[in-house]
Coordinates of C-alpha atoms in Angstrom, one line a residue:
M280 CA -15.4 -18.5 40.8
K281 CA -17.0 -15.0 42.3
E282 CA -20.6 -15.2 42.8
L283 CA -22.8 -13.8 39.9
S284 CA -24.8 -10.6 40.6
Q285 CA -26.3 -7.9 38.7
E286 CA -24.5 -5.2 40.6
R287 CA -21.3 -6.5 39.2
A288 CA -20.1 -5.4 35.5
P289 CA -16.7 -8.2 35.3
V290 CA -15.5 -6.8 31.8
L291 CA -15.3 -3.3 33.8
E292 CA -13.8 -4.4 36.6
A293 CA -11.4 -6.3 34.6
L294 CA -10.0 -3.1 32.4
N295 CA -10.0 -1.4 35.6
R296 CA -7.8 -3.8 37.2
Y297 CA -5.7 -3.6 34.0
K298 CA -5.2 -0.1 33.9
S299 CA -4.0 -0.1 37.4
M300 CA -1.0 -2.2 36.9
R301 CA 0.4 0.4 34.1
V302 CA 1.5 -2.7 31.4
V303 CA 4.1 -1.9 28.9
P304 CA 2.3 -2.8 25.7
F305 CA 4.1 -4.6 23.0
D306 CA 0.8 -5.7 21.4
V307 CA -1.7 -4.1 19.3
P308 CA -3.5 -1.8 18.8
G309 CA -0.7 0.3 17.4
H310 CA -1.6 3.4 18.9
K311 CA -0.6 2.1 22.1
R312 CA -3.3 3.5 24.7
G313 CA -3.3 6.3 22.7
K314 CA 0.6 7.6 22.8
G315 CA 1.1 7.0 19.1
N316 CA -1.9 9.2 18.0
R317 CA -2.3 12.8 19.6
E318 CA -4.8 13.7 17.7
L319 CA -7.3 10.6 18.1
T320 CA -6.5 11.0 21.9
D321 CA -7.2 14.8 22.1
F322 CA -10.6 13.8 19.9
L323 CA -11.8 10.5 22.1
G324 CA -10.0 11.2 25.3
E325 CA -7.1 9.5 27.1
R326 CA -9.9 7.3 29.1
C327 CA -10.9 5.9 26.0
L328 CA -7.7 5.1 24.3
T329 CA -6.1 3.4 27.3
V330 CA -9.1 0.8 27.3
D331 CA -8.8 0.2 23.5
V332 CA -7.0 -2.8 24.2
N333 CA -6.1 -6.6 22.9
S334 CA -7.7 -9.8 23.6
M335 CA -5.6 -11.1 26.7
K336 CA -5.6 -13.7 29.2
P337 CA -6.5 -11.0 32.1
L338 CA -9.5 -9.6 29.7
D339 CA -10.7 -13.1 28.1
N340 CA -11.3 -13.6 24.4
L341 CA -14.7 -12.6 22.6
C342 CA -14.3 -15.8 20.5
H343 CA -14.1 -18.1 23.2
P344 CA -14.8 -16.6 26.7
V345 CA -13.2 -18.3 29.8
S346 CA -13.5 -15.8 32.5
V347 CA -14.6 -12.4 32.1
I348 CA -16.5 -12.4 29.1
K349 CA -18.2 -15.5 30.2
E350 CA -19.3 -14.0 33.3
A351 CA -20.4 -10.7 31.6
E352 CA -22.8 -12.9 29.1
E353 CA -24.1 -15.2 32.0
L354 CA -24.9 -12.2 33.7
A355 CA -26.8 -10.8 30.5
A356 CA -28.6 -14.1 29.9
E357 CA -29.9 -13.9 33.6
A358 CA -31.0 -10.3 32.9
F359 CA -32.8 -11.0 29.7
G360 CA -34.2 -14.6 31.1
A361 CA -32.5 -16.2 28.4
R362 CA -30.7 -19.7 28.9
H363 CA -27.3 -17.7 27.2
A364 CA -26.7 -14.4 25.9
F365 CA -23.5 -13.8 23.2
F366 CA -21.9 -10.5 22.9
M367 CA -21.9 -8.8 19.8
V368 CA -20.1 -6.6 18.1
N369 CA -20.5 -6.4 14.7
G370 CA -24.1 -4.9 15.1
T371 CA -27.3 -6.7 15.3
T372 CA -26.7 -7.5 11.9
S373 CA -24.6 -9.8 12.6
A374 CA -26.7 -11.1 15.1
V375 CA -29.5 -11.7 12.6
Q376 CA -27.4 -13.2 10.3
S377 CA -25.8 -15.9 12.9
M378 CA -29.5 -16.5 13.9
V379 CA -30.5 -17.6 10.3
M380 CA -27.1 -19.4 9.7
S381 CA -27.5 -21.6 12.8
A382 CA -30.8 -22.4 12.1
C383 CA -30.9 -22.8 8.3
K384 CA -28.5 -24.7 5.7
R385 CA -28.3 -24.4 2.1
G386 CA -31.7 -25.2 0.7
D387 CA -33.6 -24.9 3.7
K388 CA -36.6 -23.1 4.4
I389 CA -37.3 -20.2 6.6
I390 CA -40.6 -18.5 6.7
M391 CA -40.1 -14.9 7.4
P392 CA -42.2 -11.6 6.5
R393 CA -41.1 -9.7 3.7
N394 CA -40.3 -6.5 5.5
V395 CA -37.4 -7.8 7.0
H396 CA -34.4 -5.9 7.5
R397 CA -31.7 -6.6 4.6
S398 CA -29.2 -8.4 7.2
A399 CA -32.0 -11.2 6.9
I400 CA -32.1 -11.5 3.5
N401 CA -28.2 -10.9 3.5
A402 CA -28.5 -14.0 5.6
L403 CA -30.3 -16.2 3.1
I404 CA -27.3 -15.1 0.6
L405 CA -24.7 -16.3 2.7
S406 CA -26.4 -19.6 3.8
G407 CA -28.1 -20.5 0.7
A408 CA -31.8 -21.0 2.5
S409 CA -34.6 -20.1 1.0
P410 CA -37.5 -17.9 2.3
V411 CA -40.9 -18.6 2.6
Y412 CA -42.1 -14.7 2.6
V413 CA -45.4 -13.9 4.6
N414 CA -46.5 -10.9 3.3
P415 CA -47.4 -8.5 6.7
G416 CA -50.7 -6.6 6.9
V417 CA -50.6 -2.8 5.8
H418 CA -52.5 0.0 7.2
T419 CA -53.6 1.7 4.2
D420 CA -54.5 4.9 6.0
L421 CA -51.0 5.1 7.2
G422 CA -49.1 3.6 4.5
I423 CA -47.3 1.1 6.9
S424 CA -46.4 -2.2 6.7
L425 CA -47.5 -4.5 10.4
G426 CA -47.0 -7.5 11.5
M427 CA -47.7 -11.2 10.5
S428 CA -51.4 -12.6 11.0
L429 CA -51.5 -15.7 12.9
G430 CA -53.6 -17.3 10.2
D431 CA -51.2 -16.3 7.4
V432 CA -48.4 -18.0 9.5
K433 CA -50.2 -20.9 10.0
Q434 CA -51.1 -21.1 6.1
A435 CA -47.3 -21.2 5.4
I436 CA -46.6 -23.7 8.0
I437 CA -49.2 -25.7 6.2
E438 CA -47.7 -25.2 2.7
N439 CA -44.0 -25.6 3.7
P440 CA -44.1 -28.1 6.5
D441 CA -40.6 -29.2 5.8
A442 CA -39.4 -25.3 6.7
K443 CA -36.5 -25.3 9.9
A444 CA -37.5 -21.9 11.3
I445 CA -39.6 -18.8 11.2
L446 CA -38.1 -15.3 11.6
I447 CA -40.3 -12.9 13.1
N448 CA -39.8 -8.5 13.4
N449 CA -41.3 -7.8 16.4
P450 CA -41.7 -4.8 17.3
T451 CA -41.2 -3.0 13.8
Y452 CA -39.4 0.1 13.3
Y453 CA -43.1 1.8 13.7
G454 CA -43.9 -0.1 17.0
I455 CA -46.1 -2.7 15.6
C456 CA -46.0 -5.8 17.1
S457 CA -47.1 -9.4 15.9
N458 CA -49.0 -12.1 18.2
L459 CA -45.3 -13.2 19.4
K460 CA -46.9 -16.2 22.0
A461 CA -49.4 -17.4 19.7
I462 CA -46.9 -17.6 16.6
T463 CA -44.5 -19.3 19.0
E464 CA -46.4 -21.9 20.5
L465 CA -48.0 -22.4 16.8
V466 CA -44.5 -23.1 15.2
H467 CA -43.2 -25.2 18.4
K468 CA -46.0 -27.2 17.6
H469 CA -44.8 -28.2 14.3
H470 CA -41.3 -28.6 15.0
M471 CA -39.7 -25.4 14.1
L472 CA -37.6 -23.1 15.5
V473 CA -38.8 -19.6 16.2
L474 CA -35.9 -16.7 15.9
V475 CA -36.9 -13.1 16.5
D476 CA -35.2 -9.8 15.2
E477 CA -35.6 -7.9 18.4
A478 CA -33.5 -5.0 17.1
H479 CA -35.7 -2.3 18.8
G480 CA -37.2 -4.3 21.4
T481 CA -34.2 -4.1 24.1
H482 CA -36.8 -2.3 26.9
F483 CA -39.4 -4.9 26.4
Y484 CA -37.0 -7.1 28.9
F485 CA -37.2 -4.3 31.6
G486 CA -39.9 -1.9 31.0
R487 CA -43.7 -2.5 32.8
N488 CA -47.0 -2.4 30.7
L489 CA -45.0 -2.9 27.2
P490 CA -45.3 -5.9 24.8
P491 CA -43.9 -9.3 25.7
S492 CA -40.2 -10.3 25.1
A493 CA -39.1 -12.9 22.7
M494 CA -37.5 -15.0 25.6
S495 CA -40.4 -14.2 28.0
V496 CA -42.8 -16.1 25.4
G497 CA -40.3 -19.1 24.7
A498 CA -38.8 -18.2 21.4
D499 CA -35.7 -20.2 20.8
M500 CA -33.3 -17.2 19.7
A501 CA -33.4 -13.2 19.6
A502 CA -31.3 -10.7 18.2
V503 CA -31.4 -7.6 20.5
S504 CA -29.7 -3.8 20.0
M505 CA -28.6 -2.9 23.1
H506 CA -27.1 0.2 21.4
K507 CA -30.7 1.6 20.5
S508 CA -32.7 1.6 23.7
G509 CA -30.4 0.2 25.9
G510 CA -27.6 3.0 25.9
S511 CA -24.5 1.0 24.7
L512 CA -22.3 1.8 22.1
T513 CA -23.1 2.0 18.3
Q514 CA -22.3 -1.5 16.9
S515 CA -22.6 -3.2 20.2
S516 CA -25.5 -5.9 20.3
L517 CA -26.9 -9.7 22.1
L518 CA -27.7 -12.9 20.7
L519 CA -30.0 -14.7 23.2
I520 CA -30.8 -18.2 23.0
N521 CA -33.1 -20.7 24.7
N522 CA -34.5 -23.9 25.0
D523 CA -32.4 -26.5 23.3
V524 CA -30.6 -24.0 20.9
S525 CA -26.7 -25.6 21.3
E526 CA -24.5 -22.8 22.8
G527 CA -21.7 -24.3 21.3
Y528 CA -23.0 -24.5 17.6
V529 CA -24.1 -21.0 17.4
R530 CA -20.9 -19.6 18.8
Q531 CA -19.3 -21.7 15.8
I532 CA -21.4 -19.7 13.4
I533 CA -21.1 -16.4 15.2
N534 CA -17.2 -16.8 14.9
L535 CA -17.4 -17.5 11.0
T536 CA -18.1 -13.5 10.2
Q537 CA -17.6 -11.6 13.7
T538 CA -14.3 -10.3 14.1
T539 CA -11.0 -12.0 16.3
S540 CA -10.4 -8.5 17.5
G541 CA -13.5 -7.2 19.7
S542 CA -13.6 -4.1 20.9
Y543 CA -13.4 -4.0 24.3
L544 CA -15.1 -0.5 24.4
L545 CA -18.0 -2.0 22.6
I546 CA -17.5 -5.1 24.8
S547 CA -17.5 -3.2 28.1
S548 CA -20.5 -1.1 27.0
L549 CA -22.5 -4.0 26.6
D550 CA -21.6 -5.0 30.3
I551 CA -22.0 -1.5 31.6
S552 CA -25.3 -0.9 30.1
R553 CA -26.5 -4.4 30.9
R554 CA -26.1 -3.7 34.7
N555 CA -28.1 -0.4 34.6
L556 CA -30.9 -2.2 32.9
A557 CA -31.2 -4.8 35.6
L558 CA -30.9 -2.5 38.4
R559 CA -32.7 0.9 36.7
G560 CA -34.3 -0.9 34.0
D561 CA -38.0 -0.4 35.2
E562 CA -37.9 3.3 36.4
I563 CA -36.1 4.4 33.0
F564 CA -38.3 2.9 30.7
Q565 CA -41.4 3.6 32.8
G566 CA -40.1 7.2 32.3
V567 CA -39.3 6.9 28.3
A568 CA -42.8 5.8 27.7
D569 CA -44.4 8.6 29.7
M570 CA -42.4 11.3 27.7
A571 CA -43.6 9.3 24.3
A572 CA -47.3 9.7 25.9
Y573 CA -46.8 13.1 26.8
A574 CA -45.4 13.7 23.2
R575 CA -47.9 12.1 21.5
E576 CA -50.8 14.0 23.0
E577 CA -49.1 17.2 22.2
V578 CA -48.1 16.1 18.4
N579 CA -51.9 15.5 18.3
H580 CA -52.9 18.6 19.7
I581 CA -51.1 20.6 16.8
G582 CA -53.2 19.1 13.8
G583 CA -52.5 17.7 10.7
Y584 CA -49.9 15.2 12.2
Y585 CA -51.0 11.8 13.7
A586 CA -49.0 10.5 16.3
F587 CA -50.5 6.8 16.6
S588 CA -50.2 4.1 19.2
R589 CA -52.3 1.3 20.9
E590 CA -55.6 2.6 19.3
L591 CA -54.5 0.7 16.0
V592 CA -54.3 -2.7 18.1
N593 CA -56.9 -4.9 15.9
G594 CA -55.8 -8.5 17.8
N595 CA -54.3 -9.7 14.7
T596 CA -51.6 -7.9 12.3
I597 CA -51.0 -5.4 15.4
C598 CA -51.2 -7.5 18.6
D599 CA -49.5 -4.5 20.4
F600 CA -47.8 -1.2 20.1
D601 CA -44.6 -0.4 21.9
V602 CA -45.6 2.8 23.5
T603 CA -42.2 4.4 24.0
K604 CA -42.0 4.7 20.1
L605 CA -43.2 8.2 18.8
S606 CA -44.1 7.6 15.3
I607 CA -46.0 10.2 13.4
H608 CA -47.7 10.3 10.2
T609 CA -47.4 13.1 8.0
L610 CA -49.2 13.3 5.0
D611 CA -52.0 15.2 5.8
I612 CA -50.1 18.7 6.2
G613 CA -49.1 17.7 2.2
L614 CA -45.5 16.7 3.1
A615 CA -43.8 13.2 2.8
G616 CA -42.0 11.9 5.9
I617 CA -38.8 12.5 4.5
E618 CA -39.4 16.1 3.8
V619 CA -39.9 16.5 7.5
Y620 CA -37.1 14.7 8.5
D621 CA -35.2 17.2 6.3
L622 CA -36.7 20.2 7.4
L623 CA -36.1 19.0 11.0
R624 CA -32.4 18.9 10.7
D625 CA -31.7 21.5 8.2
E626 CA -34.0 24.2 9.6
Y627 CA -34.3 23.4 13.4
D628 CA -31.3 21.3 14.2
I629 CA -33.3 18.5 15.3
Q630 CA -32.0 15.1 14.1
I631 CA -34.5 12.1 14.0
E632 CA -34.3 8.1 13.5
F633 CA -35.9 8.4 9.9
G634 CA -38.5 10.0 7.3
D635 CA -40.2 7.9 5.0
I636 CA -42.8 8.5 2.0
G637 CA -45.7 9.2 4.8
N638 CA -43.9 8.8 8.5
I639 CA -41.3 9.7 10.6
L640 CA -39.9 8.2 13.8
A641 CA -38.3 10.5 16.8
Y642 CA -36.9 7.6 18.4
L643 CA -37.0 7.9 22.4
S644 CA -34.8 6.2 25.0
I645 CA -32.7 6.4 28.4
G646 CA -30.8 9.5 27.2
D647 CA -33.9 11.8 26.3
R648 CA -35.4 14.9 28.2
K649 CA -38.9 16.3 28.3
L650 CA -37.4 19.9 27.3
D651 CA -36.0 18.6 24.0
L652 CA -39.5 17.2 23.3
E653 CA -40.9 20.2 23.7
R654 CA -38.5 21.5 20.9
L655 CA -39.2 18.9 18.7
V656 CA -43.2 19.5 19.0
S657 CA -42.7 23.1 18.7
A658 CA -40.6 22.9 15.6
L659 CA -43.2 20.1 14.3
S660 CA -45.9 22.7 14.8
E661 CA -43.9 25.5 12.7
I662 CA -43.2 22.9 10.0
K663 CA -47.1 23.0 9.6
R664 CA -47.5 26.6 9.3
R665 CA -44.8 27.3 7.4
Y666 CA -44.3 24.5 4.2
A667 CA -48.2 22.8 5.0
K668 CA -49.6 22.4 1.7
D669 CA -52.2 19.9 -0.3
K670 CA -51.8 16.7 -0.1
T671 CA -53.1 15.7 -3.6
G672 CA -51.0 13.3 -5.5
M673 CA -49.0 12.3 -2.3
L674 CA -48.0 8.7 -2.5
S675 CA -48.7 6.6 0.7
Q676 CA -47.8 3.1 -0.2
E677 CA -44.8 1.7 2.1
Y678 CA -45.5 -1.9 1.2
I679 CA -45.7 -3.7 -2.3
K680 CA -46.1 -7.2 -2.5
P681 CA -42.8 -8.8 -4.3
Q682 CA -43.1 -11.5 -7.1
I683 CA -40.6 -14.0 -6.0
I684 CA -38.6 -15.4 -9.1
L685 CA -35.2 -17.2 -7.8
A686 CA -33.8 -17.6 -4.1
P687 CA -32.0 -14.4 -2.8
A688 CA -28.4 -16.4 -3.0
E689 CA -29.4 -17.8 -6.6
A690 CA -29.9 -14.5 -8.0
F691 CA -27.4 -12.5 -6.1
Y692 CA -24.4 -14.7 -7.9
A693 CA -26.3 -15.1 -11.0
E694 CA -24.7 -13.5 -14.1
S695 CA -26.4 -9.9 -14.1
E696 CA -25.9 -6.6 -16.3
S697 CA -26.4 -2.9 -15.6
L698 CA -29.7 -1.1 -16.9
P699 CA -31.2 2.1 -16.3
L700 CA -34.2 2.0 -14.1
E701 CA -36.5 2.8 -16.7
Q702 CA -35.6 -0.1 -19.0
S703 CA -35.5 -2.8 -16.3
V704 CA -39.1 -3.3 -16.1
G705 CA -39.9 -7.2 -15.9
R706 CA -36.5 -7.9 -15.4
V707 CA -35.3 -9.8 -12.3
C708 CA -33.2 -7.8 -9.6
S709 CA -29.7 -9.1 -8.7
E710 CA -28.9 -6.7 -6.1
F711 CA -31.1 -4.7 -3.5
V712 CA -33.0 -1.5 -3.5
M713 CA -33.9 0.0 0.1
C714 CA -34.6 3.1 1.9
Y715 CA -31.8 3.9 4.7
P716 CA -33.1 3.5 7.3
P717 CA -34.8 1.7 7.8
G718 CA -32.8 -0.8 5.5
I719 CA -36.1 -3.0 4.6
P720 CA -35.6 -3.5 1.0
I721 CA -38.2 -2.4 -1.8
L722 CA -36.3 -4.9 -4.2
A723 CA -33.8 -7.6 -2.8
P724 CA -32.3 -10.3 -5.4
G725 CA -34.4 -12.8 -7.1
E726 CA -37.7 -10.0 -7.2
K727 CA -39.4 -9.0 -10.3
I728 CA -38.8 -5.1 -10.7
T729 CA -42.5 -4.2 -11.8
A730 CA -43.7 -0.6 -12.8
E731 CA -45.4 0.0 -9.3
I732 CA -42.0 -0.6 -8.1
L733 CA -39.8 1.8 -10.1
E734 CA -42.8 4.4 -9.3
Y735 CA -42.1 3.8 -5.6
I736 CA -38.4 3.9 -6.1
Q737 CA -38.5 7.3 -8.2
Y738 CA -40.9 9.1 -6.0
A739 CA -38.2 8.3 -2.9
K740 CA -35.4 9.4 -4.9
A741 CA -37.4 12.9 -5.6
K742 CA -38.7 13.4 -2.4
G743 CA -35.1 13.0 -1.0
S744 CA -35.2 9.6 0.4
F745 CA -31.3 8.0 1.0
L746 CA -31.5 5.3 -1.5
T747 CA -28.9 2.2 -0.9
G748 CA -27.7 -1.3 -2.1
T749 CA -27.1 -0.5 -5.7
Q750 CA -23.8 -0.8 -7.3
D751 CA -24.6 2.6 -9.0
S752 CA -23.8 5.0 -5.8
L753 CA -26.6 7.3 -7.6
V754 CA -29.3 4.6 -8.1
N755 CA -30.0 5.7 -11.6
Q756 CA -28.8 2.0 -13.0
I757 CA -30.0 -1.5 -11.5
R758 CA -28.6 -4.9 -11.9
T759 CA -30.8 -7.5 -13.4
I760 CA -30.0 -11.1 -14.4
K761 CA -28.9 -11.7 -17.7
E762 CA -31.7 -13.1 -19.8
R763 CA -30.5 -15.8 -22.0

């Protein structure tokens, strides 16, 4: 077996060897290395289509890797400080679901913040596990949800000593970090597993002066979106495991839902991006952090906007902040975040990550340039000049404490009926309602529909937020559990 070195990219090397062999393909995919679909080849390029291949002995198999994919996963584990790394091609959604399903069976309890991504609640529906929600802190001025306090986690453990695991968002979409080390140590004392949704924290493993990563503090599992800040192709991700978590069992859980036809475009992008970060990540993410600091200073000089950072740290619900994030509060110029988001796209051809009721997020990573940030700052300044108005009547609250009536799985599969939104107050929801991005549910299955929640939904719709999760694509109707 070849010696493992971060200079290597085993999957990339195997694909290049395969291309040089000029094999005649009588296997899938049917486009036959691009020859059968000229339009697709012209669009994506011949070099791309020639490596869109099927699993075979020289290229290994993602479901049961024994050679080049196995080597690539071992290199990823070493780079991220994990005991093992799984290549995921169904997105970080699949990684989060595999974490939860590995830790919990039907009827088991798992502690988690309510402001989780929908993938975590979907995992509860698939596994039949029951959530013990810890309400995150809320920053009332910014209207954003924060991390979990150590005290609230401790109380949840005391009240639910039979819980199997805790799931932690770190960082949040906005860059807020909980006290990951202290929570991990506390949870392990109670013999529970620590699972971390680290979708937005790939860079924590490589950059300097950034918050601690899940593996560095001893967490048991972490879902890492390499495609978000790590440079790999969309939908490619990693699931990291540590400590005594069984590699074989987790692989079985992954294979319940992950495709048996893993894309070598995605797999090789993970391999190539891991090598890039292992060799150059420190320098890369220092550059990203410097660009974000420059942009925050320039945005705050405009006035009316607030690009926030580590000054928010309170040692509890905000234990640290991801300084690569450019999160900007917009309400003081009288515009919702989603309105600024739309203006940037429609008027200035600038696509940011998302806008919500009170904030926007410009996602900075390895491909950004200072020149592009100057264009963003200039556009924000002009938006303030052209569109600013009185902020009276603006809704600011981003997190509404839910009333849990039933477990998500029970509510999702219960007999339900569709009602107009305005007639649903007091009923129990059997589906999701969320703004996407970020994909954090406003309502999840099993939660009571309140007047406050409906006001938020209607306000988000009026401001132009993209609402998803309901069977009704217009989100005028919502499915509720039938009352007997």
